[in-house]
XYZ file of C-alpha atoms in Angstrom:
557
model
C 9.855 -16.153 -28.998
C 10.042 -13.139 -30.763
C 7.055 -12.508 -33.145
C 6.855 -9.126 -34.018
C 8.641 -6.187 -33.437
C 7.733 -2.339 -33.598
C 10.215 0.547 -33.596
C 8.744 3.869 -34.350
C 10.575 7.122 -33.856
C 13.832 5.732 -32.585
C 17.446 6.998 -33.535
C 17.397 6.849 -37.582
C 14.149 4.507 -37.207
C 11.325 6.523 -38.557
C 9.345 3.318 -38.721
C 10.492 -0.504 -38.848
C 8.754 -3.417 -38.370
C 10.392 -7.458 -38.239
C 8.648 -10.635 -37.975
C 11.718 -12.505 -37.037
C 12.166 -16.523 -37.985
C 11.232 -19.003 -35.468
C 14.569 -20.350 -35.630
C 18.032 -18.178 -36.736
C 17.721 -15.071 -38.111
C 20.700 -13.280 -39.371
C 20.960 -9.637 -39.721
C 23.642 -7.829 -41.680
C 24.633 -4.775 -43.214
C 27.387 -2.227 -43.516
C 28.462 -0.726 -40.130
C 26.868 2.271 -39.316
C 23.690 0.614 -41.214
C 21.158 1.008 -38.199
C 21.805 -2.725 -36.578
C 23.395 -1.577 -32.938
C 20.205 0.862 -33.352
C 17.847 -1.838 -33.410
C 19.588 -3.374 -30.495
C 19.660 -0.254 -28.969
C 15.774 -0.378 -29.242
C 15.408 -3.532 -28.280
C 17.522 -2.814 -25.188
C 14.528 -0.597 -24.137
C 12.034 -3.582 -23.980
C 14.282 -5.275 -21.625
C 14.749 -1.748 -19.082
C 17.701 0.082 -20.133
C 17.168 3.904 -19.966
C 16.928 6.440 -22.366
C 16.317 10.162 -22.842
C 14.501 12.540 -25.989
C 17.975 12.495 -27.734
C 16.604 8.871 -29.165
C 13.445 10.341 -30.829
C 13.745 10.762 -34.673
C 11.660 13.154 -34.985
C 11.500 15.304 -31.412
C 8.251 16.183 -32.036
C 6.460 12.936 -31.460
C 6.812 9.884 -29.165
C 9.265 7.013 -29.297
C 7.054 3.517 -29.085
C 9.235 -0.334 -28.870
C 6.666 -2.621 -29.249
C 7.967 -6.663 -28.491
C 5.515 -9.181 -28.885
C 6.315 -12.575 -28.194
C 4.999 -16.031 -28.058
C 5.825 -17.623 -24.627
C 3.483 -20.720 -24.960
C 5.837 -23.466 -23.185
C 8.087 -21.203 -21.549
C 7.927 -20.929 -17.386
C 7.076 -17.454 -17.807
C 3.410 -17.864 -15.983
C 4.747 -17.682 -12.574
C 6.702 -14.286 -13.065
C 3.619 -12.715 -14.649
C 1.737 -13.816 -11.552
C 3.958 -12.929 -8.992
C 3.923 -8.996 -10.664
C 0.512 -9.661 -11.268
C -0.105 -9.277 -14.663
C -2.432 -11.207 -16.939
C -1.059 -14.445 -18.651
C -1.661 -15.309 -22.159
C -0.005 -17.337 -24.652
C 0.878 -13.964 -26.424
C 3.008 -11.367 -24.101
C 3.259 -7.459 -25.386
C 5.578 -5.328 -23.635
C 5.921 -1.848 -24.714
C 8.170 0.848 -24.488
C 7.371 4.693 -24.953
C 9.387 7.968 -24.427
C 7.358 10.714 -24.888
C 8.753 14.456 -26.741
C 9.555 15.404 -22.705
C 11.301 12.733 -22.125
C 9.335 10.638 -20.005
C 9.308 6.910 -20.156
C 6.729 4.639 -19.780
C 6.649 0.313 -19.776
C 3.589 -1.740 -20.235
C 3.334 -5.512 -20.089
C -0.190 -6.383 -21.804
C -0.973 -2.904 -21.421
C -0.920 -2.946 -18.086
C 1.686 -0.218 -16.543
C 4.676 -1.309 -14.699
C 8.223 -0.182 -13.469
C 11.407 -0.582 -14.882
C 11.970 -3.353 -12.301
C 9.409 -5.271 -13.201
C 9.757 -4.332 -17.088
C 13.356 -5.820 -16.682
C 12.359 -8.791 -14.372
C 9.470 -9.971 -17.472
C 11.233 -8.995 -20.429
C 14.863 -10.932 -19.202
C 12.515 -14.223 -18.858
C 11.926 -13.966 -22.493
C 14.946 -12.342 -24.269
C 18.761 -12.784 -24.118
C 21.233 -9.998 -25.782
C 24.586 -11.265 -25.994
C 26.883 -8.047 -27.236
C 30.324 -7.458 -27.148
C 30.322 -5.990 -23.429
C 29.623 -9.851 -22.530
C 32.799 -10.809 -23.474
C 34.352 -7.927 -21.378
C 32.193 -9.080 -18.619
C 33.201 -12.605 -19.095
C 36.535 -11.401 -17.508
C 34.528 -10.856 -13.879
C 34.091 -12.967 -10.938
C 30.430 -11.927 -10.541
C 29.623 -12.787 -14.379
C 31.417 -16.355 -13.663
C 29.410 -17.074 -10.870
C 25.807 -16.411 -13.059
C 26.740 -18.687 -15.539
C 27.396 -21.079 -12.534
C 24.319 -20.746 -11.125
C 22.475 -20.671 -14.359
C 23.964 -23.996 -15.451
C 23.241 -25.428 -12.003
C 19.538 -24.494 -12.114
C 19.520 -23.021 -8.653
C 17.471 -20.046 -8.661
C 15.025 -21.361 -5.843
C 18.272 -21.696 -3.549
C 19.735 -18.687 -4.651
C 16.325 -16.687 -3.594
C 16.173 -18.881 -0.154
C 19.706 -17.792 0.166
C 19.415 -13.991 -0.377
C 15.895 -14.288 1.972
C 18.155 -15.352 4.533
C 20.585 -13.462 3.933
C 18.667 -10.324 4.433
C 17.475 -11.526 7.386
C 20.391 -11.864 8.898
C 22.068 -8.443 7.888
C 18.486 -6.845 9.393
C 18.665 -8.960 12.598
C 22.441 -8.378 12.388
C 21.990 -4.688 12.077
C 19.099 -4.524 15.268
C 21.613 -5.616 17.469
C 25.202 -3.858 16.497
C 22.814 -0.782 16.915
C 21.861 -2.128 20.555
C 25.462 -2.645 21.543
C 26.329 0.959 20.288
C 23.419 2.437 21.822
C 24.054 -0.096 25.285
C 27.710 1.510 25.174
C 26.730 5.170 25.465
C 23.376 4.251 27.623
C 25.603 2.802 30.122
C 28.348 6.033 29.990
C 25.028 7.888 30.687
C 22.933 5.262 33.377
C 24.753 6.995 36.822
C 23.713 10.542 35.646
C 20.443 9.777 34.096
C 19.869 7.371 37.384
C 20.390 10.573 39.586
C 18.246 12.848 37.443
C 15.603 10.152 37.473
C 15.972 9.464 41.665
C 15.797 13.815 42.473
C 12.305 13.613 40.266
C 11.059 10.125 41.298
C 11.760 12.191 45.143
C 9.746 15.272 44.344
C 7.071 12.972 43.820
C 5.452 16.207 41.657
C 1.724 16.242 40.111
C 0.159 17.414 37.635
C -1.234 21.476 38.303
C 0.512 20.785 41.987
C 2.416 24.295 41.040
C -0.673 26.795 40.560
C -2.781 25.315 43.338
C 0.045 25.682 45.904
C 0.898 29.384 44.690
C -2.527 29.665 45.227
C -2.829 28.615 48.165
C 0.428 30.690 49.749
C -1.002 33.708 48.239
C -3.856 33.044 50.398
C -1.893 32.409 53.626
C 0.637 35.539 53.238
C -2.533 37.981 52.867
C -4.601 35.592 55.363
C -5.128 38.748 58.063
C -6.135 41.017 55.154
C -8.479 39.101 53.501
C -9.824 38.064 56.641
C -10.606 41.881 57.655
C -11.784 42.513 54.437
C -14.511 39.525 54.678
C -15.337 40.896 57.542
C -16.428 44.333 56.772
C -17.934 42.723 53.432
C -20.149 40.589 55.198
C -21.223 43.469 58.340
C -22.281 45.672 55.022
C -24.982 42.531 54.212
C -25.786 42.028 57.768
C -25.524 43.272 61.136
C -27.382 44.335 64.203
C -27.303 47.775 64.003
C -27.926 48.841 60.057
C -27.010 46.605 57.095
C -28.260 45.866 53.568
C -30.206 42.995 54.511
C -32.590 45.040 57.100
C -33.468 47.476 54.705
C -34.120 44.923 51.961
C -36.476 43.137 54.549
C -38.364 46.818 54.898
C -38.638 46.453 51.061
C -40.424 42.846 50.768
C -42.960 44.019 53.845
C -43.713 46.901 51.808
C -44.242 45.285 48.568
C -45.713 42.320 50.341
C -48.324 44.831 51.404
C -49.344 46.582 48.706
C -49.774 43.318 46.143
C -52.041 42.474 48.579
C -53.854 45.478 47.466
C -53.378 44.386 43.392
C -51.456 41.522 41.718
C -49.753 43.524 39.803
C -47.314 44.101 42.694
C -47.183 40.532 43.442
C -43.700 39.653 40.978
C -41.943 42.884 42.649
C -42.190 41.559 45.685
C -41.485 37.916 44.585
C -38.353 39.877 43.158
C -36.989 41.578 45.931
C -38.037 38.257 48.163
C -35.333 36.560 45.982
C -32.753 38.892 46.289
C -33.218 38.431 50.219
C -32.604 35.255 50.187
C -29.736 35.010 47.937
C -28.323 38.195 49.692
C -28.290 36.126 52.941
C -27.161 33.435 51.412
C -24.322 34.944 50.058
C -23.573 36.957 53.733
C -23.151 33.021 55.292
C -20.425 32.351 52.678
C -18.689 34.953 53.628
C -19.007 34.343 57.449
C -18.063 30.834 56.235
C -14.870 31.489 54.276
C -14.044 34.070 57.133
C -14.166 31.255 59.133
C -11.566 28.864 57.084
C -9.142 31.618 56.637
C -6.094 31.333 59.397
C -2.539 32.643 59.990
C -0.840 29.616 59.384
C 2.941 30.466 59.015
C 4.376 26.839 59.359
C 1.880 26.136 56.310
C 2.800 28.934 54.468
C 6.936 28.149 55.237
C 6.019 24.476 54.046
C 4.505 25.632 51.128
C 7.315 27.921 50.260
C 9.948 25.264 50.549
C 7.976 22.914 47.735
C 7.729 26.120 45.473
C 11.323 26.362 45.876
C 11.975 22.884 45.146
C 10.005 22.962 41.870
C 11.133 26.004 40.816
C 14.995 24.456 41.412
C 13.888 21.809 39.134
C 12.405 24.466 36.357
C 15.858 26.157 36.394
C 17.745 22.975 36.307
C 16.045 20.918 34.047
C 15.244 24.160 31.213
C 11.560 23.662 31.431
C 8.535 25.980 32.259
C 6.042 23.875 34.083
C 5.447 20.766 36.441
C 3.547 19.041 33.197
C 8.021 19.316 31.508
C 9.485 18.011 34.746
C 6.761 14.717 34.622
C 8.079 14.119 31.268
C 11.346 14.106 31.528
C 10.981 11.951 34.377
C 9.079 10.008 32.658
C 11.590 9.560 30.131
C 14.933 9.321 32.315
C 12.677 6.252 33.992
C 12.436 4.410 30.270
C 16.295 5.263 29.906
C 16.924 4.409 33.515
C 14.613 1.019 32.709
C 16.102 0.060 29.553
C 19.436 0.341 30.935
C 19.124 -2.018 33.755
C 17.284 -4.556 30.878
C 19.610 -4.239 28.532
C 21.344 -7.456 29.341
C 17.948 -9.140 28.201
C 17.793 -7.100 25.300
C 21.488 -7.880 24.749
C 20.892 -11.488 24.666
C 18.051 -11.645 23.208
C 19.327 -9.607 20.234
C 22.164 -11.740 19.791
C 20.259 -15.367 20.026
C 17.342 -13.756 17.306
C 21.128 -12.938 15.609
C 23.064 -16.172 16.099
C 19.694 -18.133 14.765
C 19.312 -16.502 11.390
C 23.345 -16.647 11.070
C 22.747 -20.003 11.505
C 20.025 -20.354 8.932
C 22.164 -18.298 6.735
C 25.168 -20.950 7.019
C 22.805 -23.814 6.352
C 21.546 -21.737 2.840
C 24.937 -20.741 1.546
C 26.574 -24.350 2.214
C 23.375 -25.846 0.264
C 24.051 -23.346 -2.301
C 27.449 -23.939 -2.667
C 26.858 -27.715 -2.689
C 24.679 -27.027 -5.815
C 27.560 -24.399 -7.336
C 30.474 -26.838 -6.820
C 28.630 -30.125 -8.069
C 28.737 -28.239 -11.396
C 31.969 -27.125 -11.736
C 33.556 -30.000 -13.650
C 30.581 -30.539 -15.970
C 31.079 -27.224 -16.880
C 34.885 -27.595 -17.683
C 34.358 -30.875 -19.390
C 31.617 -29.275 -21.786
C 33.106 -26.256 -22.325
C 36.747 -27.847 -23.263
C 34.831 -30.487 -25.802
C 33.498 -27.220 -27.376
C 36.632 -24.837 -27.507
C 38.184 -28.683 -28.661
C 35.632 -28.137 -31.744
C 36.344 -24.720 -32.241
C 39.787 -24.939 -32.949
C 41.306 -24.510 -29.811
C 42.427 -28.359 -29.062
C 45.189 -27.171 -26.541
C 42.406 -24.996 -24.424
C 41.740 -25.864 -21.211
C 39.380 -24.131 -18.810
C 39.578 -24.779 -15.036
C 36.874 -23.411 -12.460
C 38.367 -21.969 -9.368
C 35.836 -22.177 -6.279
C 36.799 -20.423 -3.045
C 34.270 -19.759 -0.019
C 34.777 -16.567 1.834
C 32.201 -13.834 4.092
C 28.418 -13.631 3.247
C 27.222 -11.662 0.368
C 24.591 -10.770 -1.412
C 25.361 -13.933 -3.992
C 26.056 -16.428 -1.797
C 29.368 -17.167 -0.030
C 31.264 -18.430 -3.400
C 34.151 -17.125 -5.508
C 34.461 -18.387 -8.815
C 37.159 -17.868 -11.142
C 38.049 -18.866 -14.544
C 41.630 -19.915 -15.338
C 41.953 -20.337 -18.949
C 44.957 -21.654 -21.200
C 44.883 -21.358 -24.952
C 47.934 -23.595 -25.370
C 49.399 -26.567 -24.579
C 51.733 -26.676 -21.193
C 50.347 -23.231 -20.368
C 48.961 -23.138 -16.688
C 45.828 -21.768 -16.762
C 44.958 -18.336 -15.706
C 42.527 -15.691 -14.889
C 40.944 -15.320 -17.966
C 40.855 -11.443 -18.132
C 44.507 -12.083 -17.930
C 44.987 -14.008 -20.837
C 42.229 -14.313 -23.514
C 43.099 -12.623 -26.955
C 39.374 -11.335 -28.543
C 38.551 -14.179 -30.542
C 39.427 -16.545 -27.327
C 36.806 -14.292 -25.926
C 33.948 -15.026 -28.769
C 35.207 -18.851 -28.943
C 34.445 -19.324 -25.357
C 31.422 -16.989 -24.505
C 30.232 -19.282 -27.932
C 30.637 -22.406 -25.410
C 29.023 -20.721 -22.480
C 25.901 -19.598 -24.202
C 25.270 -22.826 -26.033
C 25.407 -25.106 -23.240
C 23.512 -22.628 -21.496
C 20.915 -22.654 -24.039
C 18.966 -25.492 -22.758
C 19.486 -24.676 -18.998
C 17.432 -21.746 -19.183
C 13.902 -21.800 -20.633
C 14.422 -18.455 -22.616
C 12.546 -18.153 -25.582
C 14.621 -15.923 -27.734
C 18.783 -15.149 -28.007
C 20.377 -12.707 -29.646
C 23.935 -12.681 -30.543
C 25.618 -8.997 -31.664
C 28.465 -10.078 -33.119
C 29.526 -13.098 -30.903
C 31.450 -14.000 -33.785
C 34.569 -11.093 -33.633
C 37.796 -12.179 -33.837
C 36.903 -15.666 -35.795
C 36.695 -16.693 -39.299
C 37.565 -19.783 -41.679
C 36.119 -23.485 -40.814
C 35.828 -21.765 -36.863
C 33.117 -19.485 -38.245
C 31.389 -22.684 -39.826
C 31.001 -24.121 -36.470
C 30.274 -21.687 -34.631
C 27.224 -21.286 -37.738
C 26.678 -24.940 -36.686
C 26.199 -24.450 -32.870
C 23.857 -21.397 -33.710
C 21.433 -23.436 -35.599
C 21.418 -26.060 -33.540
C 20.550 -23.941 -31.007
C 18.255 -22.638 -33.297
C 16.254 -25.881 -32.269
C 14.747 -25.110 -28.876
C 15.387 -21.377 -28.967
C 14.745 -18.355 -31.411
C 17.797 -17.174 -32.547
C 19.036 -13.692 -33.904
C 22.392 -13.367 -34.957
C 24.190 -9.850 -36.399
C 27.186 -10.857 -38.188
C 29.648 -9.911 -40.549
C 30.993 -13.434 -41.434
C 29.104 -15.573 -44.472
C 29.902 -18.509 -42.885
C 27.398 -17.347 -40.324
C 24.794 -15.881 -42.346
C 24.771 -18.522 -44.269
C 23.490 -21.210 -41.647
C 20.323 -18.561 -41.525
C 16.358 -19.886 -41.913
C 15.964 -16.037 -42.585
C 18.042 -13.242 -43.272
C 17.630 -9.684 -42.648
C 19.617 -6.602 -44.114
C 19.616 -3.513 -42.827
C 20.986 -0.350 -44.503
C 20.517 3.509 -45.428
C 17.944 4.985 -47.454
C 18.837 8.111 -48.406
C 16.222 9.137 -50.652
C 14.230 11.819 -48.375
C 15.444 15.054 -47.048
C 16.881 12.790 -44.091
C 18.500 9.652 -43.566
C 16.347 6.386 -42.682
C 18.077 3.129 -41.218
C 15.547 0.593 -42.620
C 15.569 -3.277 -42.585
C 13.914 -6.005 -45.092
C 13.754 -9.918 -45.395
C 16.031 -11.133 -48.203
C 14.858 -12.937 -50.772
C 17.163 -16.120 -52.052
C 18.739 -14.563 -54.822
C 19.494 -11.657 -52.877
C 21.184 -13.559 -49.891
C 23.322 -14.880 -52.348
C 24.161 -11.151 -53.705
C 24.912 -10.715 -50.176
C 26.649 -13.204 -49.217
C 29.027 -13.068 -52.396
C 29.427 -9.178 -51.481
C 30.389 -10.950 -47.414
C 32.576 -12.878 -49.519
C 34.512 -11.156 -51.990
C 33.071 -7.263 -51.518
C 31.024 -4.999 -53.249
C 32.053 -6.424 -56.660
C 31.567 -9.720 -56.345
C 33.164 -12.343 -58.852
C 31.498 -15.007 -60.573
C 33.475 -17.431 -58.225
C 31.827 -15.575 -55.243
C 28.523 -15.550 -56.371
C 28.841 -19.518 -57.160
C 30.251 -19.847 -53.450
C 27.181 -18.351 -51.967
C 24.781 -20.306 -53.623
C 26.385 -23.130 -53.047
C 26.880 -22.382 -49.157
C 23.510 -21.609 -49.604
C 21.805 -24.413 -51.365
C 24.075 -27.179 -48.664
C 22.567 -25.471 -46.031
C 19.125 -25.690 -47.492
C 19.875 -29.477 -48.154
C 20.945 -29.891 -44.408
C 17.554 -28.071 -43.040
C 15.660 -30.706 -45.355
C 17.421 -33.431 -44.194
């Protein structure tokens, strides 16, 4: 439950603190007072947005501070699962700073707005008027269906599967479209694929064959040209190597004659050797070089074929026409196992549609079992809310997978007697509306472990002995669950363990919404004023302590 509650800096909050009533706690005031503000507030604690037009004063930060007591509430798991520390005291904090930045904590540990939402729902419940407008929708239907049926674990089994199927769905409508315009493609890729696969090209095949023909069309040039090189190093008559032989005899001689000499002729007798060593490469590649036209023609006829393939295919190099082979072969491949693919696609497919089927008709099972529980509670309640004629009939159609299961429900509702029920956006007048969302949320109540409820004026469109019970249902409620009620009826406010008034102080330089605990004697001022206005009579003021002092009686007994 609620235990304390912190709004600083928010709207015409300056700063407001409530230690609500373990049981019901009724808040009034005039409208305009500041109470939709403190919902507003408290709306932040449970993720709803909000921007720097909220702060007070737009100089500082906006803090919502919520702390609750969740000791014997199934909360545990949820803190867990977003791990976050458990404790029998929960804090979850809002703050908006002056740029409008927002930041959550849960024990003062960071989180999301996801996860803010998904902690904070496990502990609070607002009921305002745009429930009753949402009462009118199939979706809203269907959550009080599956909260009164308990079903959350199938519900999550259900939308595991379901995703499941959609992604395994998804994998193979995205093979058969891609299958349809690989096939329109397989002949001309297949062809593309089959001229490569021919060529049988390698990698640097192109520069060592232009090479080579380079070679072979200058072969009788560079063959002369070796030639002379290598008669320059050595030949009979007069060549480089005979007088560098007349150079190590005469340095040979004279470092007989002193060392000193000795590494000059160790010098030259080096150069000698290399320079005859380098004359028998050149007799040697003389040697390998040939006129070799049907070579060179061969040669000429692969260049062409490459270059072809350059031209064709856009691409510069044999290293582009490998990889597009390479890739027409894994289009060519996957083509011609597509079938596989195909099939295999559809059976991972048909398996978790399967699964999918099984989860929704378990589901469903659970919905429909509920259905006329539901109705029979609901009527007995509308019964003792002075609609004796109602009658409320649950509508269950199945239909194509969705995110919630495969269930439509609708609510067919009849006010009066002989009047076939029907949709009840259709036909519910506003305080129909607050009668039955009344009957929904109490026998909700106890389906759902939620620690505190609040009602914003659940109570529109009713008044008279109807207000009394509906007083009634909210204090017996009151029982398992924290309740906090904003009314404007003193039937209601009367059935209170606490009451809370709100209003405008006006004193400073700008207008404060604040909010304090009534005292007896001033619940029965009031009360009377809920009663008979601002000038209450005598016969008012008796009322309310009357109304007051039965219901004090009642809590006793």
């Amino acid at each position: 439950m609620l235990s304390h509650l912190l709004i600083k800096n928010y709207a015409l909050i300056d700063e407001l603190e409530l230690v609500p009533d373990r049981e019901l706690n009724i808040v009034t005031g005039e409208t305009g007072a500041g109470k939709s503000i403190m919902l507003g507030a408290i709306g932040l604690l449970l993720g709803n947005r909000a921007d720097t037009k909220v702060l007070y004063n737009p100089e500082q930060k906006c803090v919502i501070e919520g702390t609750f007591s969740i000791s014997g509430f199934a909360i545990e798991r949820i803190l867990e699962e977003e791990e976050l520390d458990y404790s029998d005291t929960c804090i979850v904090r809002r703050e908006i700073s002056v740029s409008g930045k927002s930041r959550a904590f849960v024990n003062d540990t960071p989180v999301n707005l996801e996860t803010l939402r998904r902690v904070s729902s496990q502990m609070m419940d607002i009921h305002s008027q745009h429930d009753s407008v949402m009462l009118g929708s199939n979706e809203y239907q269907l959550e009080i269906v599956d909260t009164y049926a308990q079903d959350e674990a199938l519900l999550r089994q259900y939308r595991s599967d379901y995703q499941a199927y959609r992604s395994k769905k998804t994998v193979y409508d995205q093979l058969q479209s891609e299958a349809s315009a690989m096939r329109k493609e397989f002949d001309y890729n297949n062809f593309l694929y089959e001229e490569l696969a021919k060529a049988q090209l390698q990698p640097d095949e192109q520069e060592t064959l232009e090479q080579e023909l380079n070679i072979l069309e200058n072969a009788e040039d560079i063959k002369e040209r070796l030639q002379v090189a290598y008669e320059y190093l050595d030949n009979a008559e007069q060549s480089v190597i005979d007088f560098l032989k007349g150079t190590v005899s005469n340095l040979a001689y004279i470092s007989k004659l002193s060392d000193q000499y000795e590494q000059l002729q160790q010098r030259a007798q080096s150069s000698l050797i290399e320079l005859r060593d380098l004359a028998d490469e050149i007799s040697t590649e003389q040697d390998r070089v040939e006129v070799d036209d049907n070579r060179a023609e061969a040669i000429r006829e692969r260049l062409n074929l490459i270059y072809q393939l350059q031209t064709k295919h856009q691409v510069s190099d044999v290293a582009g026409l490998i990889a597009l082979r390479n890739e027409l072969s894994q289009k060519v491949s996957k083509v011609l196992n597509l079938d596989d693919e195909l099939d295999e696609a559809k059976r991972q497919t048909d398996i978790a549609r399967a699964q999918l089927q099984s989860s929704a008709e378990t589901l469903s099972a659970a919905r429909r079992v509920v259905l006329a529980p539901i109705e029979s509670e609901i009527g007995g309640l509308l019964h003792e809310l002075g609609m004796p004629n109602a009658s409320l009939r649950i509508q269950a159609e199945t239909g194509k997978p969705t995110p919630a299961g495969v269930d439509t429900i609708t609510f067919l509702f009849s006010a009066n007697k002989g009047v076939k029920p029907q949709q009840l956006k259709n036909v519910a007048s506003g305080g129909e509306f607050s009668r039955l969302m009344m009957a929904i949320k109490y026998i909700l109540a106890n389906k759902r472990s939620l620690p505190t409820i609040i009602f914003d004026e659940i109570d529109t469109g009713v008044s008279g002995e109807i207000a009394i019970k509906m007083g009634n249902m909210m204090r017996d409620m009151a029982h398992s669950h924290q309740i906090i009620a904003i009314t404007h009826l003193h039937q209601i406010a009367a059935q209170g363990t606490a009451h809370y008034f709100v209003y405008k102080d006006h004193s400073a330089a700008k207008t404060v919404s604040r909010i304090k605990k009534l005292t007896f004697d001033e619940r029965v001022n009031e009360i009377s004023q809920m009663i008979g206005g601002k000038s209450p009579s005598p016969s008012a003021v008796k009322n309310a302590r009357e109304i007051l002092k039965q219901r004090s009686v009642a809590t006793v007994k």
